Coordinates of C-alpha atoms and ligand atoms in Angstrom, one line a residue:
X1 CA 75.4 -7.5 50.1
X2 CA 77.3 -4.1 51.0
X3 CA 75.3 -1.2 50.5
X4 CA 76.8 1.2 52.7
X5 CA 80.6 0.8 54.2
X6 CA 82.6 3.2 56.3
X7 CA 85.9 4.1 54.8
X8 CA 88.5 6.5 56.3
X9 CA 85.7 7.8 58.6
X10 CA 83.1 8.5 56.0
X11 CA 80.1 6.8 54.9
X12 CA 80.5 5.4 51.4
X13 CA 77.4 4.3 49.4
X14 CA 77.8 1.5 46.7
X15 CA 74.6 1.5 44.4
X16 CA 76.1 -0.2 41.2
X17 CA 78.7 -2.3 39.7
X18 CA 78.4 -0.8 36.6
X19 CA 81.0 1.4 34.5
X20 CA 81.5 3.1 31.4
X21 CA 85.1 2.5 31.8
X22 CA 87.6 -0.4 32.5
X23 CA 90.4 1.3 34.1
X24 CA 93.9 -0.5 34.7
X25 CA 93.9 0.5 38.3
X26 CA 90.4 0.1 39.2
X27 CA 89.8 -1.1 42.8
X28 CA 87.6 -3.9 41.5
X29 CA 90.5 -5.7 39.7
X30 CA 92.6 -5.4 42.7
X31 CA 90.8 -6.0 45.6
X32 CA 87.3 -7.2 47.2
X33 CA 87.5 -5.7 50.7
X34 CA 87.4 -2.1 50.9
X35 CA 86.9 -0.2 54.6
X36 CA 84.9 -2.3 56.6
X37 CA 83.3 -4.2 53.6
X38 CA 84.0 -7.6 52.8
X39 CA 83.1 -7.4 49.2
X40 CA 81.6 -4.7 47.2
X41 CA 80.4 -7.0 44.6
X42 CA 76.5 -6.6 44.4
X43 CA 74.5 -9.5 43.8
X44 CA 72.0 -7.1 42.0
X45 CA 71.5 -3.4 42.1
X46 CA 69.7 -2.3 45.4
X47 CA 66.5 -0.1 44.7
X48 CA 66.5 3.5 46.4
X49 CA 64.1 2.0 48.7
X50 CA 66.5 -0.6 50.0
X51 CA 69.1 2.3 50.1
X52 CA 67.4 4.3 52.2
X53 CA 66.2 1.7 54.3
X54 CA 70.4 0.7 54.8
X55 CA 70.9 4.3 55.5
X56 CA 68.1 4.5 58.2
X57 CA 70.0 2.4 60.4
X58 CA 73.2 4.7 60.4
X59 CA 73.8 7.5 62.7
X60 CA 74.1 10.0 59.8
X61 CA 75.2 12.8 62.0
X62 CA 78.7 11.0 63.0
X63 CA 80.1 11.1 59.6
X64 CA 82.1 14.3 58.4
X65 CA 80.8 13.3 54.6
X66 CA 78.6 10.7 52.9
X67 CA 80.1 9.6 49.4
X68 CA 78.5 7.6 46.6
X69 CA 81.3 5.4 45.6
X70 CA 81.5 1.7 45.4
X71 CA 82.9 -0.7 42.8
X72 CA 81.2 0.9 39.8
X73 CA 80.1 4.5 38.4
X74 CA 77.6 6.3 40.7
X75 CA 76.0 8.2 37.7
X76 CA 75.3 5.1 35.7
X77 CA 72.1 5.1 38.3
X78 CA 72.0 9.1 38.0
X79 CA 68.4 9.3 38.7
X80 CA 68.5 7.1 41.7
X81 CA 71.5 8.8 43.2
X82 CA 69.8 11.8 43.0
X83 CA 67.0 10.5 44.8
X84 CA 69.1 9.1 47.7
X85 CA 71.1 12.4 47.8
X86 CA 67.6 14.3 48.3
X87 CA 66.4 11.8 51.0
X88 CA 70.0 12.3 52.6
X89 CA 69.6 16.1 52.6
X90 CA 66.2 15.6 54.3
X91 CA 67.6 13.6 56.9
X92 CA 70.9 15.1 57.8
X93 CA 72.9 18.3 57.3
X94 CA 76.3 16.1 56.0
X95 CA 77.9 17.0 53.0
X96 CA 77.1 14.7 50.1
X97 CA 79.8 13.7 47.3
X98 CA 79.8 12.0 44.3
X99 CA 83.0 10.2 43.3
X100 CA 82.6 10.0 39.4
X101 CA 84.4 9.6 36.2
X102 CA 82.9 12.6 34.6
X103 CA 81.4 10.9 32.0
X104 CA 77.6 11.1 32.4
X105 CA 76.9 13.7 29.6
X106 CA 78.2 11.0 27.0
X107 CA 76.3 8.4 28.6
X108 CA 72.9 10.2 28.8
X109 CA 73.5 12.3 25.8
X110 CA 72.4 15.3 28.0
X111 CA 73.6 18.1 30.5
X112 CA 73.9 16.0 33.5
X113 CA 75.4 19.0 35.4
X114 CA 71.9 20.5 35.1
X115 CA 70.5 17.4 36.7
X116 CA 73.1 17.3 39.6
X117 CA 72.7 21.0 40.4
X118 CA 71.0 21.4 43.7
X119 CA 71.4 17.8 44.6
X120 CA 75.1 17.3 45.6
X121 CA 77.5 19.4 47.5
X122 CA 80.6 17.8 46.0
X123 CA 82.0 16.3 43.1
X124 CA 85.5 14.2 42.8
X125 CA 86.2 13.8 39.2
X126 CA 89.2 11.3 37.8
X127 CA 91.1 13.3 35.8
X128 CA 93.6 10.7 35.5
X129 CA 96.2 11.9 32.9
X130 CA 96.7 14.9 30.5
X131 CA 95.6 13.7 27.1
X132 CA 93.0 11.9 25.2
X133 CA 95.2 9.2 24.1
X134 CA 96.5 8.4 27.5
X135 CA 93.2 8.2 29.0
X136 CA 92.1 5.8 26.3
X137 CA 95.3 3.8 26.8
X138 CA 94.6 3.4 30.8
X139 CA 90.6 3.8 31.2
X140 CA 89.3 1.9 28.3
X141 CA 86.3 3.9 27.9
X142 CA 83.5 2.9 26.2
X143 CA 83.6 6.4 24.7
X144 CA 87.2 6.1 23.3
X145 CA 89.0 9.3 22.6
X146 CA 86.0 11.7 23.3
X147 CA 85.9 10.5 26.9
X148 CA 88.9 12.9 28.0
X149 CA 87.5 16.3 26.6
X150 CA 84.1 15.3 27.8
X151 CA 85.2 14.7 31.0
X152 CA 87.1 18.5 31.2
X153 CA 84.0 20.1 29.8
X154 CA 81.7 18.6 32.5
X155 CA 84.1 19.5 35.4
X156 CA 84.4 23.2 33.9
X157 CA 80.4 23.4 33.8
X158 CA 80.2 21.6 37.3
X159 CA 82.6 24.0 38.8
X160 CA 80.0 26.9 38.3
X161 CA 77.1 25.4 40.1
X162 CA 78.3 22.5 42.4
X163 CA 80.0 24.1 45.8
X164 CA 82.8 21.9 45.6
X165 CA 84.4 20.3 42.2
X166 CA 87.7 18.5 42.4
X167 CA 90.0 17.0 39.6
X168 CA 91.8 14.1 40.7
X169 CA 95.1 12.3 39.7
X170 CA 97.0 9.4 41.5
X171 CA 100.5 9.9 42.9
X172 CA 101.8 7.3 40.8
X173 CA 102.0 9.3 37.7
X174 CA 105.3 11.2 36.7
X175 CA 105.7 14.8 38.3
X176 CA 105.4 16.7 34.9
X177 CA 102.4 14.6 34.1
X178 CA 101.2 16.1 37.5
X179 CA 101.5 19.4 36.6
X180 CA 99.9 19.2 33.2
X181 CA 97.0 18.1 35.0
X182 CA 97.0 20.7 37.6
X183 CA 97.3 23.0 34.8
X184 CA 94.2 21.5 33.2
X185 CA 92.1 21.4 36.3
X186 CA 93.1 25.3 36.8
X187 CA 91.6 25.8 33.2
X188 CA 88.6 24.1 34.2
X189 CA 88.1 26.1 37.4
X190 CA 88.1 23.1 39.5
X191 CA 90.4 22.0 42.8
X192 CA 92.9 19.5 42.1
X193 CA 94.0 16.7 44.3
X194 CA 96.9 14.3 44.0
X195 CA 95.6 11.2 46.0
X196 CA 97.5 8.2 47.1
X197 CA 97.2 5.1 45.1
X198 CA 95.4 2.3 47.2
X199 CA 93.3 0.7 44.0
X200 CA 90.3 2.8 45.1
X201 CA 87.6 3.8 42.5
X202 CA 87.9 7.6 42.2
Ligands
SF4_1 S1 88.5 3.4 38.3 FE1 86.3 4.2 38.7 S2 86.1 4.7 36.3 FE2 87.7 3.3 36.4 S3 86.7 1.4 35.8 FE3 87.0 1.7 38.2 S4 84.9 2.4 38.7 FE4 85.3 2.8 36.6

């Protein structure tokens, strides 16, 4: 099974296929192959030890960035992801990013920004759209209409304590919707990125 893979020159870590959303545009519904990986479907979730064993076979210093992102939401394994982040920071100087739906506070019922603080260098959070109703329509979150505002609140708190936090949308949404999302990112104090749609997770 593919635990790590290379995509656009960076090293990606695939730790879970679980997610609290079921987005219409999720890469999982579009393709099995991504980067140099044939499939990111996991037979089972790898243990932290197995992830570290996999990463130990890589020359980590050659990558500009290491990213937690696979066929699933990395924060569904929050403590394990943090453990791997700590191992990575102890073994290389490469910045670490987590691509996330930003819903971990709702999943765990606590302030997960506090847990992530000091363990990760960057967060890329999928904003996707400007309203709770549209988010519910396209992301089918298990948290329903609460998801969108919780994600923005998570992003605003993260922006204060994590070095780089970016809210993202895909370039397939209307221009006025992109501008509405840009304003939400500004209000949250995060960076904003319009990414090309390739069916990729976050
Ligand atoms: S796009 Fe991301 S948040 Fe949406 S279902 Fe896929 S992994 Fe989950």
